[in-house]
């Protein structure tokens, strides 16, 4: 009997959130994966024994080791464990293949990876770039952002977001965020539109999908473009569907991380994709190397060797995304008692989240937040972090002070003063997560 559409796992965030619920409720017998390179490892688990998706299974896909010895700490993001030993072997094999052929920069793996990525995302076009920042720059240039323009961005993002705007000769204009999503608020965005505004650049912060339909509707009414900074949001349902284009990152620390800098522009627009390809490779005609079709271009295409690595790691993408989503739900289930007491505000378990980061808010504010972090570090040896420690309008370069001295973003600033991020990565062990949960409860008891 074939699976019904509702039983098909596409690999996007909606299907993975539902799969987590199904696993918790022991309802996985009819689940199947859509045919995609990114889904192959998860499909193999489902075909062999879907019970392995449950941490309680004796042969669970979740990492049980390392079992923590007394006094052993939990790092926030251990670099040596970003890839499993099996993934590391795949990387070495794939890179050796590129070295053996001599196709290190240009080569056939680039087109194959772009096709596989577009297929997974359900979009017609993907152009792989040398980094997520390169993807942002080329996408903004492709929609026409240039000298003298303004681009609306949030202040609570990595510097690459604003730097991409500067790189186009444009000026970033800051708008406040929605207090629930923590992404650009459409009403606050509308309030800062001027005659110089050319585009809106929303960020899917921590992997949570911004209100793209509302922002696109606003943009269309004003004749603006929308480019999504989706560098933390690979696989999130809706990415690249409504906007002009979306930028992805495959930095080693991302959900789908490679062995160096890499990214991609994804879009439904054929003409836009063609412009991105030209801009990303010196303005050349794609069919005639060294023949310019655009006046200006960059050298921002992904290397063939990196694309080979991406093709080798891609079959585990959805399985890793499932693991990450399940661990986020496990945090929520185990920390839910903190909310009724008013100690913390937890993120909702929503279907439009990649769980790149797991952030919660310490309701009492910055001083208690910092005390909680210090307690977890000193007594439990659990590392936490704050992304991003300095908001854009609080940076102290001369230009930032000149442009943003009088900018007030109440929701952004309130979030920034209360948020703390807990360890969450593809290979976080259950023992480590248990230690984090215990440490957080202990810290709240000690500081409240």
CSV table of C-alpha atoms in Angstrom, one decimal:
chain,number,residue,atom,x,y,z
A,1,UNK,CA,0.0,0.0,0.0
A,2,UNK,CA,1.4,3.4,-1.0
A,3,UNK,CA,1.8,6.2,1.5
A,4,UNK,CA,-0.7,9.1,1.4
A,5,UNK,CA,0.7,12.6,0.9
A,6,UNK,CA,0.4,13.3,4.6
A,7,UNK,CA,2.7,10.4,5.3
A,8,UNK,CA,5.4,11.6,2.9
A,9,UNK,CA,8.4,13.3,4.6
A,10,UNK,CA,9.7,15.9,2.2
A,11,UNK,CA,12.5,16.9,4.6
A,12,UNK,CA,11.2,20.4,5.2
A,13,UNK,CA,10.7,21.7,8.7
A,14,UNK,CA,6.9,21.1,8.6
A,15,UNK,CA,7.3,17.4,7.8
A,16,UNK,CA,10.1,17.0,10.4
A,17,UNK,CA,8.2,18.6,13.2
A,18,UNK,CA,5.3,16.3,12.5
A,19,UNK,CA,7.7,13.3,12.4
A,20,UNK,CA,8.9,14.2,15.9
A,21,UNK,CA,5.3,14.2,17.2
A,22,UNK,CA,4.7,10.9,15.4
A,23,UNK,CA,7.8,9.3,16.9
A,24,UNK,CA,6.8,10.5,20.4
A,25,UNK,CA,3.3,9.0,19.9
A,26,UNK,CA,4.6,5.8,18.2
A,27,UNK,CA,2.9,6.5,14.8
A,28,UNK,CA,5.7,6.0,12.2
A,29,UNK,CA,4.7,2.7,10.5
A,30,UNK,CA,3.5,4.3,7.3
A,31,UNK,CA,6.0,7.2,7.0
A,32,UNK,CA,8.1,7.4,3.8
A,33,UNK,CA,10.6,10.0,2.4
A,34,UNK,CA,10.2,11.9,-0.8
A,35,UNK,CA,13.0,10.9,-3.3
A,36,UNK,CA,15.8,13.3,-2.7
A,37,UNK,CA,19.5,13.0,-2.1
A,38,UNK,CA,19.1,14.8,1.2
A,39,UNK,CA,16.6,12.3,2.4
A,40,UNK,CA,18.5,9.1,1.8
A,41,UNK,CA,19.8,8.4,5.3
A,42,UNK,CA,16.5,9.1,6.9
A,43,UNK,CA,14.7,6.9,4.3
A,44,UNK,CA,17.2,4.0,5.1
A,45,UNK,CA,16.3,4.3,8.8
A,46,UNK,CA,12.6,4.3,8.1
A,47,UNK,CA,12.9,1.2,5.8
A,48,UNK,CA,15.1,-0.7,8.3
A,49,UNK,CA,13.5,0.2,11.6
A,50,UNK,CA,11.6,3.4,12.2
A,51,UNK,CA,11.9,2.7,16.0
A,52,UNK,CA,15.5,3.9,15.8
A,53,UNK,CA,14.2,7.5,15.5
A,54,UNK,CA,13.2,7.2,19.2
A,55,UNK,CA,16.0,7.9,21.7
A,56,UNK,CA,14.7,5.0,23.8
A,57,UNK,CA,15.5,2.4,21.1
A,58,UNK,CA,18.5,0.3,21.9
A,59,UNK,CA,20.0,1.2,18.5
A,60,UNK,CA,18.8,4.8,18.4
A,61,UNK,CA,20.1,7.2,15.8
A,62,UNK,CA,20.7,9.6,18.7
A,63,UNK,CA,24.2,10.0,20.1
A,64,UNK,CA,24.5,8.4,23.5
A,65,UNK,CA,28.2,9.0,23.9
A,66,UNK,CA,30.1,10.7,25.3
A,67,UNK,CA,28.7,9.5,28.6
A,68,UNK,CA,29.8,12.3,30.9
A,69,UNK,CA,32.3,11.5,33.7
A,70,UNK,CA,32.1,13.4,37.0
A,71,UNK,CA,33.3,16.9,36.5
A,72,UNK,CA,33.3,16.7,32.7
A,73,UNK,CA,31.8,19.7,31.0
A,74,UNK,CA,29.4,20.3,28.1
A,75,UNK,CA,30.9,22.6,25.4
A,76,UNK,CA,28.5,24.9,23.5
A,77,UNK,CA,29.8,23.9,20.1
A,78,UNK,CA,32.7,21.4,20.0
A,79,UNK,CA,34.5,21.9,16.7
A,80,UNK,CA,36.0,18.4,16.6
A,81,UNK,CA,32.5,16.9,16.7
A,82,UNK,CA,30.8,19.0,14.0
A,83,UNK,CA,31.1,15.9,11.7
A,84,UNK,CA,30.9,12.3,12.8
A,85,UNK,CA,33.8,9.9,12.1
A,86,UNK,CA,31.8,8.5,9.2
A,87,UNK,CA,31.2,12.0,7.8
A,88,UNK,CA,34.8,12.8,8.2
A,89,UNK,CA,35.8,9.7,6.1
A,90,UNK,CA,33.3,10.8,3.4
A,91,UNK,CA,34.8,14.3,3.3
A,92,UNK,CA,38.3,12.8,2.8
A,93,UNK,CA,37.1,10.4,0.1
A,94,UNK,CA,35.3,13.2,-1.8
A,95,UNK,CA,38.1,15.7,-1.6
A,96,UNK,CA,40.6,13.0,-2.7
A,97,UNK,CA,38.3,12.4,-5.7
A,98,UNK,CA,38.5,16.1,-6.7
A,99,UNK,CA,42.3,16.2,-6.2
A,100,UNK,CA,42.7,13.1,-8.4
A,101,UNK,CA,40.9,14.7,-11.3
A,102,UNK,CA,42.5,18.1,-10.8
A,103,UNK,CA,39.0,19.7,-10.8
A,104,UNK,CA,39.4,21.8,-7.7
A,105,UNK,CA,37.8,25.0,-8.7
A,106,UNK,CA,35.5,24.5,-11.7
A,107,UNK,CA,34.0,21.1,-12.4
A,108,UNK,CA,30.9,18.9,-12.7
A,109,UNK,CA,30.2,18.5,-9.0
A,110,UNK,CA,29.0,22.1,-8.8
A,111,UNK,CA,26.1,21.6,-11.2
A,112,UNK,CA,25.2,18.3,-9.6
A,113,UNK,CA,25.1,19.9,-6.1
A,114,UNK,CA,23.0,22.8,-7.3
A,115,UNK,CA,20.5,20.4,-8.9
A,116,UNK,CA,20.3,18.3,-5.7
A,117,UNK,CA,19.9,21.3,-3.6
A,118,UNK,CA,17.1,22.8,-5.8
A,119,UNK,CA,15.4,19.4,-5.8
A,120,UNK,CA,15.5,19.1,-2.0
A,121,UNK,CA,14.1,22.6,-1.6
A,122,UNK,CA,11.4,22.3,-4.2
A,123,UNK,CA,12.7,25.3,-6.1
A,124,UNK,CA,13.8,25.5,-9.8
A,125,UNK,CA,17.1,27.3,-9.3
A,126,UNK,CA,20.1,27.1,-6.9
A,127,UNK,CA,23.4,28.9,-7.5
A,128,UNK,CA,26.1,27.7,-5.2
A,129,UNK,CA,28.5,30.3,-3.9
A,130,UNK,CA,31.7,30.6,-1.9
A,131,UNK,CA,30.0,31.6,1.3
A,132,UNK,CA,26.6,32.7,2.7
A,133,UNK,CA,27.9,36.3,2.6
A,134,UNK,CA,28.7,35.9,-1.1
A,135,UNK,CA,25.1,34.6,-1.6
A,136,UNK,CA,23.7,37.7,0.1
A,137,UNK,CA,25.8,40.1,-1.9
A,138,UNK,CA,25.1,38.5,-5.3
A,139,UNK,CA,21.4,38.2,-4.6
A,140,UNK,CA,21.1,41.9,-3.5
A,141,UNK,CA,23.0,43.0,-6.6
A,142,UNK,CA,20.9,40.8,-8.8
A,143,UNK,CA,17.7,42.5,-7.6
A,144,UNK,CA,19.2,45.8,-8.4
A,145,UNK,CA,20.6,47.1,-5.1
A,146,UNK,CA,23.4,49.6,-5.8
A,147,UNK,CA,25.1,52.8,-4.7
A,148,UNK,CA,22.8,55.2,-2.8
A,149,UNK,CA,20.0,52.7,-2.1
A,150,UNK,CA,18.7,51.7,1.3
A,151,UNK,CA,18.0,48.1,2.4
A,152,UNK,CA,15.9,47.4,5.6
A,153,UNK,CA,17.5,44.9,7.9
A,154,UNK,CA,17.1,43.8,11.6
A,155,UNK,CA,19.8,44.7,14.1
A,156,UNK,CA,19.9,41.3,15.8
A,157,UNK,CA,21.9,39.4,13.1
A,158,UNK,CA,25.4,38.4,12.2
A,159,UNK,CA,27.5,41.2,10.7
A,160,UNK,CA,27.3,39.5,7.2
A,161,UNK,CA,23.7,40.8,6.9
A,162,UNK,CA,24.7,44.5,7.1
A,163,UNK,CA,28.1,43.9,5.4
A,164,UNK,CA,26.3,42.5,2.3
A,165,UNK,CA,24.4,45.8,2.0
A,166,UNK,CA,27.5,47.9,2.5
A,167,UNK,CA,29.2,45.7,-0.2
A,168,UNK,CA,26.6,46.8,-2.7
A,169,UNK,CA,27.2,50.5,-2.0
A,170,UNK,CA,23.9,50.7,-0.2
A,171,UNK,CA,23.0,51.7,3.4
A,172,UNK,CA,21.4,49.4,5.9
A,173,UNK,CA,18.3,50.8,7.6
A,174,UNK,CA,17.2,49.2,10.9
A,175,UNK,CA,13.7,48.1,11.8
A,176,UNK,CA,12.5,46.6,15.0
A,177,UNK,CA,11.4,42.9,15.3
A,178,UNK,CA,8.2,41.1,16.2
A,179,UNK,CA,8.4,40.4,20.0
A,180,UNK,CA,7.3,36.7,19.4
A,181,UNK,CA,9.1,35.7,16.2
A,182,UNK,CA,12.1,38.0,16.9
A,183,UNK,CA,12.3,38.6,13.2
A,184,UNK,CA,11.5,41.8,11.2
A,185,UNK,CA,8.1,43.2,12.2
A,186,UNK,CA,6.2,44.2,9.0
A,187,UNK,CA,4.6,47.2,10.6
A,188,UNK,CA,8.0,48.5,11.9
A,189,UNK,CA,9.5,47.8,8.5
A,190,UNK,CA,6.8,49.9,6.8
A,191,UNK,CA,7.6,52.8,9.1
A,192,UNK,CA,11.2,53.1,7.9
A,193,UNK,CA,10.5,52.9,4.1
A,194,UNK,CA,11.7,55.9,2.2
A,195,UNK,CA,12.1,57.0,-1.4
A,196,UNK,CA,15.6,55.5,-1.3
A,197,UNK,CA,14.5,52.0,-0.1
A,198,UNK,CA,15.3,49.4,-2.7
A,199,UNK,CA,14.9,46.1,-0.8
A,200,UNK,CA,14.0,44.4,2.4
A,201,UNK,CA,16.4,41.8,3.9
A,202,UNK,CA,14.7,39.8,6.6
A,203,UNK,CA,16.7,37.3,8.7
A,204,UNK,CA,15.3,33.9,9.8
A,205,UNK,CA,16.8,34.4,13.2
A,206,UNK,CA,18.1,31.2,14.9
A,207,UNK,CA,16.2,29.3,12.1
A,208,UNK,CA,12.7,30.7,12.8
A,209,UNK,CA,10.9,31.7,9.5
A,210,UNK,CA,10.3,35.5,9.4
A,211,UNK,CA,6.8,36.7,8.3
A,212,UNK,CA,7.8,36.6,4.7
A,213,UNK,CA,4.3,36.7,3.2
A,214,UNK,CA,3.5,39.9,5.0
A,215,UNK,CA,6.9,41.4,4.2
A,216,UNK,CA,6.5,40.5,0.5
A,217,UNK,CA,3.1,42.0,0.4
A,218,UNK,CA,4.5,45.2,1.9
A,219,UNK,CA,7.4,45.2,-0.6
A,220,UNK,CA,5.1,44.7,-3.6
A,221,UNK,CA,2.9,47.7,-2.6
A,222,UNK,CA,6.0,49.8,-2.5
A,223,UNK,CA,7.8,48.4,-5.5
A,224,UNK,CA,10.6,46.8,-3.5
A,225,UNK,CA,12.5,43.5,-3.6
A,226,UNK,CA,12.8,40.9,-0.8
A,227,UNK,CA,15.9,38.8,-0.3
A,228,UNK,CA,15.8,36.4,2.6
A,229,UNK,CA,18.8,35.9,4.8
A,230,UNK,CA,18.1,32.2,5.3
A,231,UNK,CA,21.7,31.3,6.3
A,232,UNK,CA,20.4,29.7,9.5
A,233,UNK,CA,17.3,28.2,7.9
A,234,UNK,CA,18.0,25.4,5.4
A,235,UNK,CA,15.0,23.2,4.9
A,236,UNK,CA,12.6,25.6,6.6
A,237,UNK,CA,9.2,25.4,4.9
A,238,UNK,CA,8.6,28.5,2.7
A,239,UNK,CA,12.2,29.6,2.2
A,240,UNK,CA,12.5,31.1,-1.3
A,241,UNK,CA,8.9,30.5,-2.2
A,242,UNK,CA,7.4,34.0,-1.8
A,243,UNK,CA,10.5,36.3,-2.1
A,244,UNK,CA,12.7,37.2,-5.0
A,245,UNK,CA,15.5,35.1,-3.6
A,246,UNK,CA,17.0,33.5,-0.5
A,247,UNK,CA,20.6,33.1,0.6
A,248,UNK,CA,21.8,30.0,2.4
A,249,UNK,CA,25.1,29.2,4.2
A,250,UNK,CA,26.9,25.9,4.5
A,251,UNK,CA,29.5,27.2,7.0
A,252,UNK,CA,30.9,24.3,9.1
A,253,UNK,CA,28.8,25.6,12.1
A,254,UNK,CA,25.5,25.6,10.3
A,255,UNK,CA,22.9,22.7,10.3
A,256,UNK,CA,24.3,21.5,7.0
A,257,UNK,CA,27.9,22.4,7.4
A,258,UNK,CA,30.7,21.6,5.0
A,259,UNK,CA,34.5,21.8,5.5
A,260,UNK,CA,34.9,25.5,4.7
A,261,UNK,CA,32.9,28.6,3.6
A,262,UNK,CA,30.1,27.9,1.1
A,263,UNK,CA,26.5,29.1,0.4
A,264,UNK,CA,23.9,29.4,-2.3
A,265,UNK,CA,21.2,31.6,-3.7
A,266,UNK,CA,17.9,29.9,-4.3
A,267,UNK,CA,15.0,31.4,-6.3
A,268,UNK,CA,12.0,30.7,-8.4
A,269,UNK,CA,12.9,33.4,-10.9
A,270,UNK,CA,14.8,32.2,-14.0
A,271,UNK,CA,16.0,35.6,-15.0
A,272,UNK,CA,17.2,36.4,-11.5
A,273,UNK,CA,19.1,33.1,-11.3
A,274,UNK,CA,20.8,33.9,-14.6
A,275,UNK,CA,21.9,37.3,-13.2
A,276,UNK,CA,23.2,35.7,-10.1
A,277,UNK,CA,25.3,33.2,-12.1
A,278,UNK,CA,26.9,36.0,-14.1
A,279,UNK,CA,27.5,38.2,-11.1
A,280,UNK,CA,29.0,35.3,-9.2
A,281,UNK,CA,31.6,34.6,-11.9
A,282,UNK,CA,33.2,37.8,-13.1
A,283,UNK,CA,30.1,38.8,-15.2
A,284,UNK,CA,30.9,36.1,-17.8
A,285,UNK,CA,28.4,34.6,-20.1
A,286,UNK,CA,27.8,31.2,-18.6
A,287,UNK,CA,28.3,29.6,-22.0
A,288,UNK,CA,31.5,31.4,-22.8
A,289,UNK,CA,34.2,31.7,-20.2
A,290,UNK,CA,36.2,34.9,-20.4
A,291,UNK,CA,33.5,36.6,-22.4
A,292,UNK,CA,31.8,39.2,-20.3
A,293,UNK,CA,28.0,39.6,-20.4
A,294,UNK,CA,27.9,42.0,-17.4
A,295,UNK,CA,30.1,45.0,-16.8
A,296,UNK,CA,30.9,43.9,-13.3
A,297,UNK,CA,31.2,40.6,-11.6
A,298,UNK,CA,32.7,38.8,-8.5
A,299,UNK,CA,34.6,35.6,-8.0
A,300,UNK,CA,32.1,34.0,-5.6
A,301,UNK,CA,31.3,30.6,-7.1
A,302,UNK,CA,31.6,27.4,-4.9
A,303,UNK,CA,34.7,25.3,-5.6
A,304,UNK,CA,34.2,22.0,-7.3
A,305,UNK,CA,36.1,20.3,-4.4
A,306,UNK,CA,33.7,21.8,-1.9
A,307,UNK,CA,30.7,20.8,-4.0
A,308,UNK,CA,32.0,17.2,-4.1
A,309,UNK,CA,32.1,17.2,-0.3
A,310,UNK,CA,28.6,18.7,-0.2
A,311,UNK,CA,27.3,15.8,-2.4
A,312,UNK,CA,28.9,13.3,-0.1
A,313,UNK,CA,27.4,14.8,3.1
A,314,UNK,CA,24.0,15.7,1.6
A,315,UNK,CA,22.4,12.2,2.1
A,316,UNK,CA,22.4,12.8,5.9
A,317,UNK,CA,21.0,16.4,5.8
A,318,UNK,CA,17.4,15.4,6.6
A,319,UNK,CA,18.4,12.8,9.2
A,320,UNK,CA,20.5,15.4,11.0
A,321,UNK,CA,17.7,18.0,10.8
A,322,UNK,CA,15.3,15.5,12.3
A,323,UNK,CA,17.8,14.8,15.2
A,324,UNK,CA,18.1,18.5,15.8
A,325,UNK,CA,14.4,19.1,15.8
A,326,UNK,CA,13.8,16.2,18.2
A,327,UNK,CA,16.5,17.5,20.6
A,328,UNK,CA,14.8,21.0,20.5
A,329,UNK,CA,11.5,19.4,21.4
A,330,UNK,CA,13.2,17.4,24.2
A,331,UNK,CA,14.5,20.7,25.6
A,332,UNK,CA,11.0,22.2,25.5
A,333,UNK,CA,9.4,19.1,27.1
A,334,UNK,CA,12.0,19.1,29.9
A,335,UNK,CA,12.2,22.8,30.6
A,336,UNK,CA,8.5,23.5,30.3
A,337,UNK,CA,8.1,23.8,34.1
A,338,UNK,CA,10.2,27.1,34.0
A,339,UNK,CA,7.5,29.0,32.2
A,340,UNK,CA,4.6,28.7,34.7
A,341,UNK,CA,6.8,30.1,37.4
A,342,UNK,CA,7.7,33.1,35.3
A,343,UNK,CA,11.4,32.2,35.2
A,344,UNK,CA,11.8,31.8,31.5
A,345,UNK,CA,10.1,32.3,28.2
A,346,UNK,CA,10.6,29.3,25.9
A,347,UNK,CA,10.3,29.3,22.1
A,348,UNK,CA,7.3,27.5,20.7
A,349,UNK,CA,7.6,24.2,19.0
A,350,UNK,CA,6.6,25.5,15.5
A,351,UNK,CA,6.7,24.0,12.1
A,352,UNK,CA,8.7,26.8,10.5
A,353,UNK,CA,12.0,26.4,12.4
A,354,UNK,CA,15.3,24.7,11.6
A,355,UNK,CA,16.5,25.0,15.3
A,356,UNK,CA,19.9,26.3,14.2
A,357,UNK,CA,20.0,27.7,17.7
A,358,UNK,CA,18.0,27.0,20.8
A,359,UNK,CA,17.4,30.3,22.7
A,360,UNK,CA,15.3,31.0,25.7
A,361,UNK,CA,14.6,34.3,27.5
A,362,UNK,CA,15.4,34.8,31.2
A,363,UNK,CA,12.3,36.8,32.2
A,364,UNK,CA,14.0,38.7,35.0
A,365,UNK,CA,16.4,40.4,32.7
A,366,UNK,CA,20.1,40.8,31.9
A,367,UNK,CA,21.6,40.6,35.4
A,368,UNK,CA,19.8,37.4,36.3
A,369,UNK,CA,20.5,36.0,32.8
A,370,UNK,CA,24.2,36.6,33.3
A,371,UNK,CA,24.0,35.0,36.8
A,372,UNK,CA,22.3,31.9,35.3
A,373,UNK,CA,25.0,31.6,32.7
A,374,UNK,CA,27.8,32.0,35.3
A,375,UNK,CA,26.2,29.4,37.6
A,376,UNK,CA,25.9,26.9,34.8
A,377,UNK,CA,29.5,27.4,33.8
A,378,UNK,CA,31.1,27.4,37.2
A,379,UNK,CA,29.2,24.7,39.0
A,380,UNK,CA,28.0,22.4,36.1
A,381,UNK,CA,30.7,23.2,33.5
A,382,UNK,CA,28.0,23.8,30.9
A,383,UNK,CA,28.8,26.4,28.3
A,384,UNK,CA,26.1,28.8,26.9
A,385,UNK,CA,26.3,31.7,24.5
A,386,UNK,CA,24.6,34.8,23.3
A,387,UNK,CA,24.0,35.4,19.6
A,388,UNK,CA,24.8,38.1,18.8
A,389,UNK,CA,26.6,39.9,21.6
A,390,UNK,CA,26.6,43.4,20.0
A,391,UNK,CA,23.5,44.6,18.1
A,392,UNK,CA,24.1,46.5,14.8
A,393,UNK,CA,23.2,49.9,16.2
A,394,UNK,CA,25.4,49.4,19.2
A,395,UNK,CA,28.6,48.8,17.2
A,396,UNK,CA,31.1,51.5,17.9
A,397,UNK,CA,32.7,52.2,14.5
A,398,UNK,CA,32.5,55.9,13.4
A,399,UNK,CA,30.0,55.1,10.7
A,400,UNK,CA,27.7,53.1,13.0
A,401,UNK,CA,27.7,55.9,15.6
A,402,UNK,CA,26.9,58.4,12.9
A,403,UNK,CA,24.1,56.4,11.3
A,404,UNK,CA,22.5,54.7,14.3
A,405,UNK,CA,23.2,57.0,17.3
A,406,UNK,CA,19.5,57.9,17.7
A,407,UNK,CA,18.0,54.5,16.7
A,408,UNK,CA,15.7,52.9,19.3
A,409,UNK,CA,14.6,49.3,18.8
A,410,UNK,CA,12.7,48.3,22.0
A,411,UNK,CA,11.7,44.8,21.1
A,412,UNK,CA,15.2,43.9,19.7
A,413,UNK,CA,16.9,45.4,22.7
A,414,UNK,CA,14.6,43.6,25.2
A,415,UNK,CA,15.3,40.3,23.5
A,416,UNK,CA,19.0,40.9,23.4
A,417,UNK,CA,19.1,41.6,27.2
A,418,UNK,CA,17.3,38.4,28.1
A,419,UNK,CA,18.2,35.7,25.6
A,420,UNK,CA,20.6,32.8,26.3
A,421,UNK,CA,21.5,30.0,23.9
A,422,UNK,CA,21.9,26.4,25.1
A,423,UNK,CA,24.1,23.8,23.4
A,424,UNK,CA,22.4,22.3,20.3
A,425,UNK,CA,24.2,20.7,17.4
A,426,UNK,CA,23.9,17.7,15.2
A,427,UNK,CA,25.9,15.4,17.5
A,428,UNK,CA,24.9,16.6,20.9
A,429,UNK,CA,24.6,13.5,23.0
A,430,UNK,CA,21.5,12.7,25.2
A,431,UNK,CA,23.8,12.6,28.3
A,432,UNK,CA,25.1,16.1,27.4
A,433,UNK,CA,21.6,17.4,26.9
A,434,UNK,CA,20.5,15.9,30.3
A,435,UNK,CA,23.4,17.7,31.9
A,436,UNK,CA,22.4,21.0,30.3
A,437,UNK,CA,18.8,20.6,31.5
A,438,UNK,CA,19.9,19.8,35.0
A,439,UNK,CA,22.3,22.7,35.1
A,440,UNK,CA,19.7,25.2,33.9
A,441,UNK,CA,17.2,24.1,36.6
A,442,UNK,CA,19.9,24.3,39.3
A,443,UNK,CA,20.9,27.8,38.1
A,444,UNK,CA,17.3,29.1,38.2
A,445,UNK,CA,16.9,27.7,41.7
A,446,UNK,CA,20.0,29.4,42.8
A,447,UNK,CA,19.3,32.8,41.2
A,448,UNK,CA,15.6,33.2,41.9
